[in-house]
PDB file of C-alpha atoms in Angstrom:
ATOM      1  CA  GLU Q   1     -52.344 -72.540 -19.442  1.00 64.00           C
ATOM      2  CA  ALA Q   2     -54.280 -69.779 -17.657  1.00 80.00           C
ATOM      3  CA  GLY Q   3     -53.438 -66.238 -18.657  1.00 91.00           C
ATOM      4  CA  VAL Q   4     -53.141 -63.064 -16.627  1.00 95.00           C
ATOM      5  CA  ALA Q   5     -56.379 -62.596 -14.662  1.00 96.00           C
ATOM      6  CA  GLN Q   6     -57.459 -59.047 -13.652  1.00 97.00           C
ATOM      7  CA  SER Q   7     -60.535 -57.746 -11.812  1.00 97.00           C
ATOM      8  CA  PRO Q   8     -62.719 -55.883 -11.967  1.00 97.00           C
ATOM      9  CA  ARG Q   9     -63.012 -55.273 -15.688  1.00 96.00           C
ATOM     10  CA  TYR Q  10     -64.881 -51.996 -15.297  1.00 97.00           C
ATOM     11  CA  LYS Q  11     -65.326 -49.531 -12.359  1.00 97.00           C
ATOM     12  CA  ILE Q  12     -66.882 -46.115 -12.163  1.00 98.00           C
ATOM     13  CA  ILE Q  13     -66.234 -43.982  -9.090  1.00 97.00           C
ATOM     14  CA  GLU Q  14     -66.635 -40.194  -8.191  1.00 97.00           C
ATOM     15  CA  LYS Q  15     -63.483 -38.213  -7.762  1.00 96.00           C
ATOM     16  CA  ARG Q  16     -61.895 -38.415  -4.350  1.00 96.00           C
ATOM     17  CA  GLN Q  17     -63.038 -41.892  -3.819  1.00 97.00           C
ATOM     18  CA  SER Q  18     -60.741 -44.965  -3.797  1.00 97.00           C
ATOM     19  CA  VAL Q  19     -60.486 -47.943  -6.006  1.00 98.00           C
ATOM     20  CA  ALA Q  20     -58.364 -51.181  -5.988  1.00 98.00           C
ATOM     21  CA  PHE Q  21     -57.502 -53.498  -8.835  1.00 98.00           C
ATOM     22  CA  TRP Q  22     -56.354 -57.072  -8.458  1.00 98.00           C
ATOM     23  CA  CYS Q  23     -54.074 -59.060 -10.761  1.00 97.00           C
ATOM     24  CA  ASN Q  24     -53.110 -62.687 -10.726  1.00 96.00           C
ATOM     25  CA  PRO Q  25     -50.102 -63.456 -13.095  1.00 95.00           C
ATOM     26  CA  ILE Q  26     -49.276 -66.510 -15.064  1.00 93.00           C
ATOM     27  CA  SER Q  27     -48.213 -69.176 -12.696  1.00 92.00           C
ATOM     28  CA  GLY Q  28     -44.455 -69.247 -12.111  1.00 90.00           C
ATOM     29  CA  HIS Q  29     -43.797 -65.696 -13.671  1.00 91.00           C
ATOM     30  CA  ALA Q  30     -41.567 -63.808 -11.356  1.00 90.00           C
ATOM     31  CA  THR Q  31     -41.966 -60.329 -12.842  1.00 91.00           C
ATOM     32  CA  LEU Q  32     -45.269 -58.405 -12.697  1.00 94.00           C
ATOM     33  CA  TYR Q  33     -46.037 -55.015 -14.193  1.00 95.00           C
ATOM     34  CA  TRP Q  34     -48.901 -52.477 -13.903  1.00 97.00           C
ATOM     35  CA  TYR Q  35     -49.335 -50.143 -16.817  1.00 96.00           C
ATOM     36  CA  GLN Q  36     -51.661 -47.227 -17.192  1.00 97.00           C
ATOM     37  CA  GLN Q  37     -53.132 -46.763 -20.668  1.00 94.00           C
ATOM     38  CA  ILE Q  38     -55.013 -43.491 -21.288  1.00 94.00           C
ATOM     39  CA  LEU Q  39     -57.189 -43.202 -24.228  1.00 90.00           C
ATOM     40  CA  GLY Q  40     -55.222 -42.401 -27.411  1.00 86.00           C
ATOM     41  CA  GLN Q  41     -51.947 -43.113 -25.687  1.00 88.00           C
ATOM     42  CA  GLY Q  42     -49.687 -46.147 -25.351  1.00 91.00           C
ATOM     43  CA  PRO Q  43     -49.316 -47.981 -22.141  1.00 94.00           C
ATOM     44  CA  LYS Q  44     -47.053 -46.308 -19.416  1.00 94.00           C
ATOM     45  CA  LEU Q  45     -45.348 -48.360 -16.883  1.00 94.00           C
ATOM     46  CA  LEU Q  46     -46.441 -47.530 -13.285  1.00 96.00           C
ATOM     47  CA  ILE Q  47     -44.478 -50.123 -11.335  1.00 96.00           C
ATOM     48  CA  GLN Q  48     -42.733 -53.413 -11.934  1.00 94.00           C
ATOM     49  CA  PHE Q  49     -42.091 -56.053  -9.358  1.00 93.00           C
ATOM     50  CA  GLN Q  50     -39.515 -58.908  -9.372  1.00 90.00           C
ATOM     51  CA  ASN Q  51     -41.009 -61.455  -6.975  1.00 88.00           C
ATOM     52  CA  ASN Q  52     -42.179 -59.344  -4.143  1.00 85.00           C
ATOM     53  CA  GLY Q  53     -39.702 -56.606  -4.408  1.00 91.00           C
ATOM     54  CA  VAL Q  54     -40.147 -53.356  -6.344  1.00 93.00           C
ATOM     55  CA  VAL Q  55     -37.770 -52.954  -9.337  1.00 90.00           C
ATOM     56  CA  ASP Q  56     -39.116 -49.654 -10.788  1.00 91.00           C
ATOM     57  CA  ASP Q  57     -41.718 -47.371  -9.477  1.00 94.00           C
ATOM     58  CA  SER Q  58     -40.406 -44.110 -10.932  1.00 92.00           C
ATOM     59  CA  GLN Q  59     -43.564 -43.142 -12.742  1.00 92.00           C
ATOM     60  CA  LEU Q  60     -45.991 -44.196  -9.938  1.00 96.00           C
ATOM     61  CA  PRO Q  61     -47.740 -41.018  -8.529  1.00 95.00           C
ATOM     62  CA  LYS Q  62     -46.909 -42.084  -4.968  1.00 95.00           C
ATOM     63  CA  ASP Q  63     -49.130 -39.554  -3.281  1.00 95.00           C
ATOM     64  CA  ARG Q  64     -52.281 -41.339  -4.457  1.00 97.00           C
ATOM     65  CA  PHE Q  65     -51.192 -44.674  -5.998  1.00 97.00           C
ATOM     66  CA  SER Q  66     -49.865 -47.725  -4.209  1.00 97.00           C
ATOM     67  CA  ALA Q  67     -49.253 -51.244  -5.215  1.00 97.00           C
ATOM     68  CA  GLU Q  68     -48.237 -54.398  -3.418  1.00 95.00           C
ATOM     69  CA  ARG Q  69     -47.335 -57.963  -4.330  1.00 95.00           C
ATOM     70  CA  LEU Q  70     -47.310 -59.929  -1.110  1.00 82.00           C
ATOM     71  CA  LYS Q  71     -46.014 -63.409  -1.337  1.00 86.00           C
ATOM     72  CA  GLY Q  72     -44.578 -62.664  -4.860  1.00 85.00           C
ATOM     73  CA  VAL Q  73     -47.802 -63.868  -6.675  1.00 92.00           C
ATOM     74  CA  ASP Q  74     -50.838 -61.779  -7.064  1.00 95.00           C
ATOM     75  CA  SER Q  75     -50.781 -57.933  -6.763  1.00 97.00           C
ATOM     76  CA  THR Q  76     -53.288 -55.081  -5.928  1.00 97.00           C
ATOM     77  CA  LEU Q  77     -53.082 -51.607  -7.237  1.00 98.00           C
ATOM     78  CA  LYS Q  78     -54.855 -48.981  -5.189  1.00 98.00           C
ATOM     79  CA  ILE Q  79     -55.777 -45.408  -6.101  1.00 98.00           C
ATOM     80  CA  GLN Q  80     -56.872 -42.999  -3.139  1.00 97.00           C
ATOM     81  CA  PRO Q  81     -58.060 -40.416  -3.768  1.00 96.00           C
ATOM     82  CA  ALA Q  82     -58.792 -40.666  -7.335  1.00 96.00           C
ATOM     83  CA  LYS Q  83     -58.766 -37.728  -9.678  1.00 97.00           C
ATOM     84  CA  LEU Q  84     -60.525 -37.190 -13.098  1.00 97.00           C
ATOM     85  CA  GLU Q  85     -57.145 -37.745 -14.979  1.00 96.00           C
ATOM     86  CA  ASP Q  86     -56.950 -41.190 -13.526  1.00 97.00           C
ATOM     87  CA  SER Q  87     -59.535 -42.379 -15.919  1.00 97.00           C
ATOM     88  CA  ALA Q  88     -57.794 -45.076 -17.940  1.00 97.00           C
ATOM     89  CA  VAL Q  89     -57.261 -48.824 -18.428  1.00 96.00           C
ATOM     90  CA  TYR Q  90     -55.026 -50.325 -15.882  1.00 97.00           C
ATOM     91  CA  LEU Q  91     -53.097 -53.196 -17.532  1.00 96.00           C
ATOM     92  CA  CYS Q  92     -51.399 -55.892 -15.579  1.00 97.00           C
ATOM     93  CA  ALA Q  93     -48.698 -57.958 -17.269  1.00 95.00           C
ATOM     94  CA  SER Q  94     -46.340 -60.717 -16.266  1.00 93.00           C
ATOM     95  CA  SER Q  95     -43.163 -62.284 -17.768  1.00 90.00           C
ATOM     96  CA  GLY Q  96     -41.063 -65.280 -16.899  1.00 85.00           C
ATOM     97  CA  TRP Q  97     -40.181 -68.634 -17.973  1.00 72.00           C
ATOM     98  CA  THR Q  98     -42.826 -68.953 -20.615  1.00 70.00           C
ATOM     99  CA  GLY Q  99     -41.642 -66.208 -22.856  1.00 71.00           C
ATOM    100  CA  GLY Q 100     -38.396 -64.717 -24.292  1.00 75.00           C
ATOM    101  CA  ILE Q 101     -36.720 -61.314 -23.818  1.00 76.00           C
ATOM    102  CA  GLY Q 102     -39.277 -58.424 -23.489  1.00 76.00           C
ATOM    103  CA  GLU Q 103     -42.316 -60.831 -23.988  1.00 86.00           C
ATOM    104  CA  LEU Q 104     -44.951 -59.579 -21.645  1.00 91.00           C
ATOM    105  CA  PHE Q 105     -48.262 -61.415 -21.265  1.00 92.00           C
ATOM    106  CA  PHE Q 106     -51.080 -58.929 -20.586  1.00 94.00           C
ATOM    107  CA  GLY Q 107     -54.313 -59.310 -18.914  1.00 95.00           C
ATOM    108  CA  GLU Q 108     -57.571 -57.763 -20.379  1.00 94.00           C
ATOM    109  CA  GLY Q 109     -57.215 -54.638 -18.349  1.00 95.00           C
ATOM    110  CA  SER Q 110     -59.499 -52.842 -15.744  1.00 97.00           C
ATOM    111  CA  ARG Q 111     -61.167 -49.808 -17.088  1.00 96.00           C
ATOM    112  CA  LEU Q 112     -61.580 -46.980 -14.626  1.00 98.00           C
ATOM    113  CA  THR Q 113     -63.844 -43.948 -15.012  1.00 97.00           C
ATOM    114  CA  VAL Q 114     -63.570 -41.237 -12.649  1.00 97.00           C
ATOM    115  CA  LEU Q 115     -66.616 -38.848 -12.584  1.00 96.00           C
TER     116      LEU Q 115
ATOM    117  CA  ALA Z   1     -33.607 -42.493 -22.180  1.00 72.00           C
ATOM    118  CA  GLN Z   2     -35.285 -44.377 -25.105  1.00 77.00           C
ATOM    119  CA  SER Z   3     -38.364 -43.298 -26.885  1.00 86.00           C
ATOM    120  CA  VAL Z   4     -40.697 -44.514 -29.525  1.00 92.00           C
ATOM    121  CA  THR Z   5     -42.498 -42.459 -32.151  1.00 95.00           C
ATOM    122  CA  GLN Z   6     -45.423 -44.045 -34.220  1.00 96.00           C
ATOM    123  CA  LEU Z   7     -45.895 -41.673 -37.058  1.00 90.00           C
ATOM    124  CA  ASP Z   8     -49.644 -42.540 -37.950  1.00 94.00           C
ATOM    125  CA  SER Z   9     -52.309 -42.658 -35.370  1.00 95.00           C
ATOM    126  CA  GLN Z  10     -54.773 -44.202 -37.783  1.00 96.00           C
ATOM    127  CA  VAL Z  11     -54.261 -46.153 -40.948  1.00 97.00           C
ATOM    128  CA  PRO Z  12     -57.440 -47.260 -42.938  1.00 97.00           C
ATOM    129  CA  VAL Z  13     -56.853 -49.849 -45.747  1.00 97.00           C
ATOM    130  CA  PHE Z  14     -59.070 -52.194 -47.871  1.00 97.00           C
ATOM    131  CA  GLU Z  15     -58.903 -55.884 -47.452  1.00 97.00           C
ATOM    132  CA  GLU Z  16     -56.173 -57.756 -49.318  1.00 97.00           C
ATOM    133  CA  ALA Z  17     -54.136 -54.514 -49.681  1.00 97.00           C
ATOM    134  CA  PRO Z  18     -50.591 -54.185 -48.323  1.00 97.00           C
ATOM    135  CA  VAL Z  19     -50.100 -52.116 -45.227  1.00 98.00           C
ATOM    136  CA  GLU Z  20     -46.932 -50.587 -43.425  1.00 97.00           C
ATOM    137  CA  LEU Z  21     -47.129 -49.119 -39.924  1.00 98.00           C
ATOM    138  CA  ARG Z  22     -44.305 -46.865 -39.149  1.00 97.00           C
ATOM    139  CA  CYS Z  23     -42.124 -46.831 -35.993  1.00 97.00           C
ATOM    140  CA  ASN Z  24     -39.024 -44.632 -35.111  1.00 95.00           C
ATOM    141  CA  TYR Z  25     -36.957 -44.962 -32.111  1.00 92.00           C
ATOM    142  CA  SER Z  26     -34.518 -42.718 -30.128  1.00 88.00           C
ATOM    143  CA  SER Z  27     -31.725 -44.182 -28.094  1.00 78.00           C
ATOM    144  CA  SER Z  28     -28.064 -43.611 -27.988  1.00 70.00           C
ATOM    145  CA  VAL Z  29     -27.398 -47.223 -27.269  1.00 77.00           C
ATOM    146  CA  SER Z  30     -28.427 -50.541 -28.725  1.00 78.00           C
ATOM    147  CA  VAL Z  31     -32.040 -51.649 -28.120  1.00 84.00           C
ATOM    148  CA  TYR Z  32     -34.452 -54.358 -28.501  1.00 90.00           C
ATOM    149  CA  LEU Z  33     -37.607 -53.610 -30.502  1.00 93.00           C
ATOM    150  CA  PHE Z  34     -41.044 -55.056 -30.282  1.00 94.00           C
ATOM    151  CA  TRP Z  35     -44.446 -54.869 -31.941  1.00 96.00           C
ATOM    152  CA  TYR Z  36     -47.568 -55.622 -29.833  1.00 96.00           C
ATOM    153  CA  VAL Z  37     -51.148 -55.912 -31.120  1.00 96.00           C
ATOM    154  CA  GLN Z  38     -54.252 -55.083 -29.103  1.00 94.00           C
ATOM    155  CA  TYR Z  39     -57.504 -56.393 -30.354  1.00 92.00           C
ATOM    156  CA  PRO Z  40     -60.653 -54.705 -29.077  1.00 87.00           C
ATOM    157  CA  ASN Z  41     -61.383 -55.128 -25.515  1.00 82.00           C
ATOM    158  CA  GLN Z  42     -58.318 -57.429 -25.104  1.00 86.00           C
ATOM    159  CA  GLY Z  43     -54.838 -57.085 -23.557  1.00 88.00           C
ATOM    160  CA  LEU Z  44     -51.746 -56.630 -25.657  1.00 93.00           C
ATOM    161  CA  GLN Z  45     -50.081 -59.591 -27.352  1.00 93.00           C
ATOM    162  CA  LEU Z  46     -46.538 -59.852 -28.682  1.00 93.00           C
ATOM    163  CA  LEU Z  47     -46.571 -59.703 -32.622  1.00 95.00           C
ATOM    164  CA  LEU Z  48     -42.759 -59.975 -33.182  1.00 94.00           C
ATOM    165  CA  LYS Z  49     -39.404 -58.657 -31.894  1.00 92.00           C
ATOM    166  CA  TYR Z  50     -35.961 -57.737 -32.844  1.00 92.00           C
ATOM    167  CA  LEU Z  51     -33.114 -58.635 -30.461  1.00 88.00           C
ATOM    168  CA  SER Z  52     -30.150 -59.215 -32.852  1.00 85.00           C
ATOM    169  CA  GLY Z  53     -29.112 -60.893 -36.076  1.00 87.00           C
ATOM    170  CA  SER Z  54     -31.131 -60.669 -39.270  1.00 89.00           C
ATOM    171  CA  THR Z  55     -32.788 -57.331 -39.527  1.00 90.00           C
ATOM    172  CA  LEU Z  56     -36.002 -58.795 -41.064  1.00 95.00           C
ATOM    173  CA  VAL Z  57     -38.072 -60.484 -38.525  1.00 95.00           C
ATOM    174  CA  LYS Z  58     -41.234 -62.461 -39.017  1.00 95.00           C
ATOM    175  CA  GLY Z  59     -44.067 -62.636 -36.598  1.00 94.00           C
ATOM    176  CA  ILE Z  60     -47.470 -64.258 -36.249  1.00 92.00           C
ATOM    177  CA  ASN Z  61     -50.392 -63.800 -38.592  1.00 92.00           C
ATOM    178  CA  GLY Z  62     -48.087 -63.044 -41.556  1.00 95.00           C
ATOM    179  CA  PHE Z  63     -46.597 -59.678 -40.152  1.00 97.00           C
ATOM    180  CA  GLU Z  64     -42.937 -58.947 -40.637  1.00 97.00           C
ATOM    181  CA  ALA Z  65     -40.726 -55.887 -39.662  1.00 97.00           C
ATOM    182  CA  GLU Z  66     -37.437 -54.578 -40.589  1.00 95.00           C
ATOM    183  CA  PHE Z  67     -34.857 -53.107 -38.299  1.00 94.00           C
ATOM    184  CA  ASN Z  68     -32.961 -50.218 -39.833  1.00 93.00           C
ATOM    185  CA  LYS Z  69     -30.207 -48.905 -37.600  1.00 90.00           C
ATOM    186  CA  SER Z  70     -29.187 -46.034 -39.816  1.00 90.00           C
ATOM    187  CA  GLN Z  71     -32.883 -44.707 -39.943  1.00 92.00           C
ATOM    188  CA  THR Z  72     -33.554 -45.748 -36.465  1.00 92.00           C
ATOM    189  CA  SER Z  73     -36.736 -47.364 -37.751  1.00 94.00           C
ATOM    190  CA  PHE Z  74     -38.708 -50.642 -37.251  1.00 96.00           C
ATOM    191  CA  HIS Z  75     -41.612 -50.521 -39.580  1.00 97.00           C
ATOM    192  CA  LEU Z  76     -44.291 -53.324 -39.574  1.00 98.00           C
ATOM    193  CA  ARG Z  77     -45.640 -54.663 -42.887  1.00 98.00           C
ATOM    194  CA  LYS Z  78     -48.083 -57.218 -44.138  1.00 97.00           C
ATOM    195  CA  PRO Z  79     -48.436 -57.934 -47.860  1.00 97.00           C
ATOM    196  CA  SER Z  80     -52.249 -58.590 -47.693  1.00 97.00           C
ATOM    197  CA  VAL Z  81     -54.508 -57.666 -44.745  1.00 97.00           C
ATOM    198  CA  HIS Z  82     -57.568 -59.277 -43.465  1.00 96.00           C
ATOM    199  CA  ILE Z  83     -60.700 -57.958 -41.757  1.00 96.00           C
ATOM    200  CA  SER Z  84     -59.453 -59.667 -38.683  1.00 95.00           C
ATOM    201  CA  ASP Z  85     -56.213 -57.630 -38.654  1.00 97.00           C
ATOM    202  CA  THR Z  86     -58.156 -54.616 -37.392  1.00 96.00           C
ATOM    203  CA  ALA Z  87     -56.696 -53.782 -34.107  1.00 96.00           C
ATOM    204  CA  GLU Z  88     -54.316 -51.183 -32.363  1.00 96.00           C
ATOM    205  CA  TYR Z  89     -50.624 -51.771 -33.037  1.00 97.00           C
ATOM    206  CA  PHE Z  90     -47.901 -50.580 -30.436  1.00 97.00           C
ATOM    207  CA  CYS Z  91     -44.271 -50.332 -31.090  1.00 96.00           C
ATOM    208  CA  ALA Z  92     -42.022 -50.705 -28.158  1.00 94.00           C
ATOM    209  CA  VAL Z  93     -38.402 -50.420 -27.118  1.00 91.00           C
ATOM    210  CA  THR Z  94     -36.209 -51.591 -24.326  1.00 86.00           C
ATOM    211  CA  LEU Z  95     -32.606 -51.153 -23.572  1.00 77.00           C
ATOM    212  CA  GLY Z  96     -32.372 -54.579 -22.084  1.00 65.00           C
ATOM    213  CA  GLY Z  97     -30.610 -55.280 -18.778  1.00 61.00           C
ATOM    214  CA  SER Z  98     -32.151 -57.000 -16.074  1.00 52.00           C
ATOM    215  CA  ASN Z  99     -35.295 -55.035 -15.972  1.00 65.00           C
ATOM    216  CA  TYR Z 100     -36.346 -54.944 -19.643  1.00 71.00           C
ATOM    217  CA  LYS Z 101     -38.459 -52.034 -19.094  1.00 79.00           C
ATOM    218  CA  LEU Z 102     -40.692 -51.549 -22.156  1.00 87.00           C
ATOM    219  CA  THR Z 103     -41.343 -47.982 -23.440  1.00 89.00           C
ATOM    220  CA  PHE Z 104     -44.408 -47.919 -25.920  1.00 93.00           C
ATOM    221  CA  GLY Z 105     -45.478 -45.673 -28.669  1.00 95.00           C
ATOM    222  CA  LYS Z 106     -48.844 -44.114 -28.693  1.00 95.00           C
ATOM    223  CA  GLY Z 107     -50.152 -46.787 -31.107  1.00 96.00           C
ATOM    224  CA  THR Z 108     -51.600 -47.053 -34.682  1.00 97.00           C
ATOM    225  CA  LEU Z 109     -55.133 -48.019 -35.206  1.00 97.00           C
ATOM    226  CA  LEU Z 110     -55.244 -50.240 -38.314  1.00 97.00           C
ATOM    227  CA  THR Z 111     -58.912 -50.426 -39.723  1.00 97.00           C
ATOM    228  CA  VAL Z 112     -59.331 -52.950 -42.430  1.00 97.00           C
ATOM    229  CA  ASN Z 113     -62.427 -52.252 -44.648  1.00 96.00           C
ATOM    230  CA  PRO Z 114     -64.173 -54.755 -46.957  1.00 95.00           C
TER     231      PRO Z 114
END
């Protein structure tokens, strides 16, 4: 069974530039999450999708971050313009029929460095 | 709102020694509790979870955790660690419901030395 796929694994950009991350969840998983993990901190939920609808985006900085999950499968997280404090690992996770309550399956993450 | 506190940011131990990673939660209602592990340059993986029933739960790789409602704790233990257990461990909580939104602690870096 294929896991959660994310790309790119690493990205370095200048502040005020834009960046996009892509995630393909486990096949058949209805719920998709984007987490931000800053060095030394635990993952923080940015946005949660159920199929192609947003369930929770209360901690997404909407002035610069956007995310979409067209067709209820893969998803894209965009940052525009990036700030220095956006340097972090962006983790995508999915959940659904293959796991129990609270069991999220994570990708390896996309590490963003903003200079 | 729920929150999680991991009391130790780093725990160094020697191989074959026992280890305990501490986790306390804050919530006014019943919660579900989890431990996730993150090996270097990998995503998080579920280690074990407490939903209900027996307060002692067993997970993968010989880890176990005990839910203590009176002390609002969910400490992770292993009687004898291996070098391969070196990783970051995250405690997480959710109130349940249809969203099952997980709130993570800041993590504890377990380093097992030979």
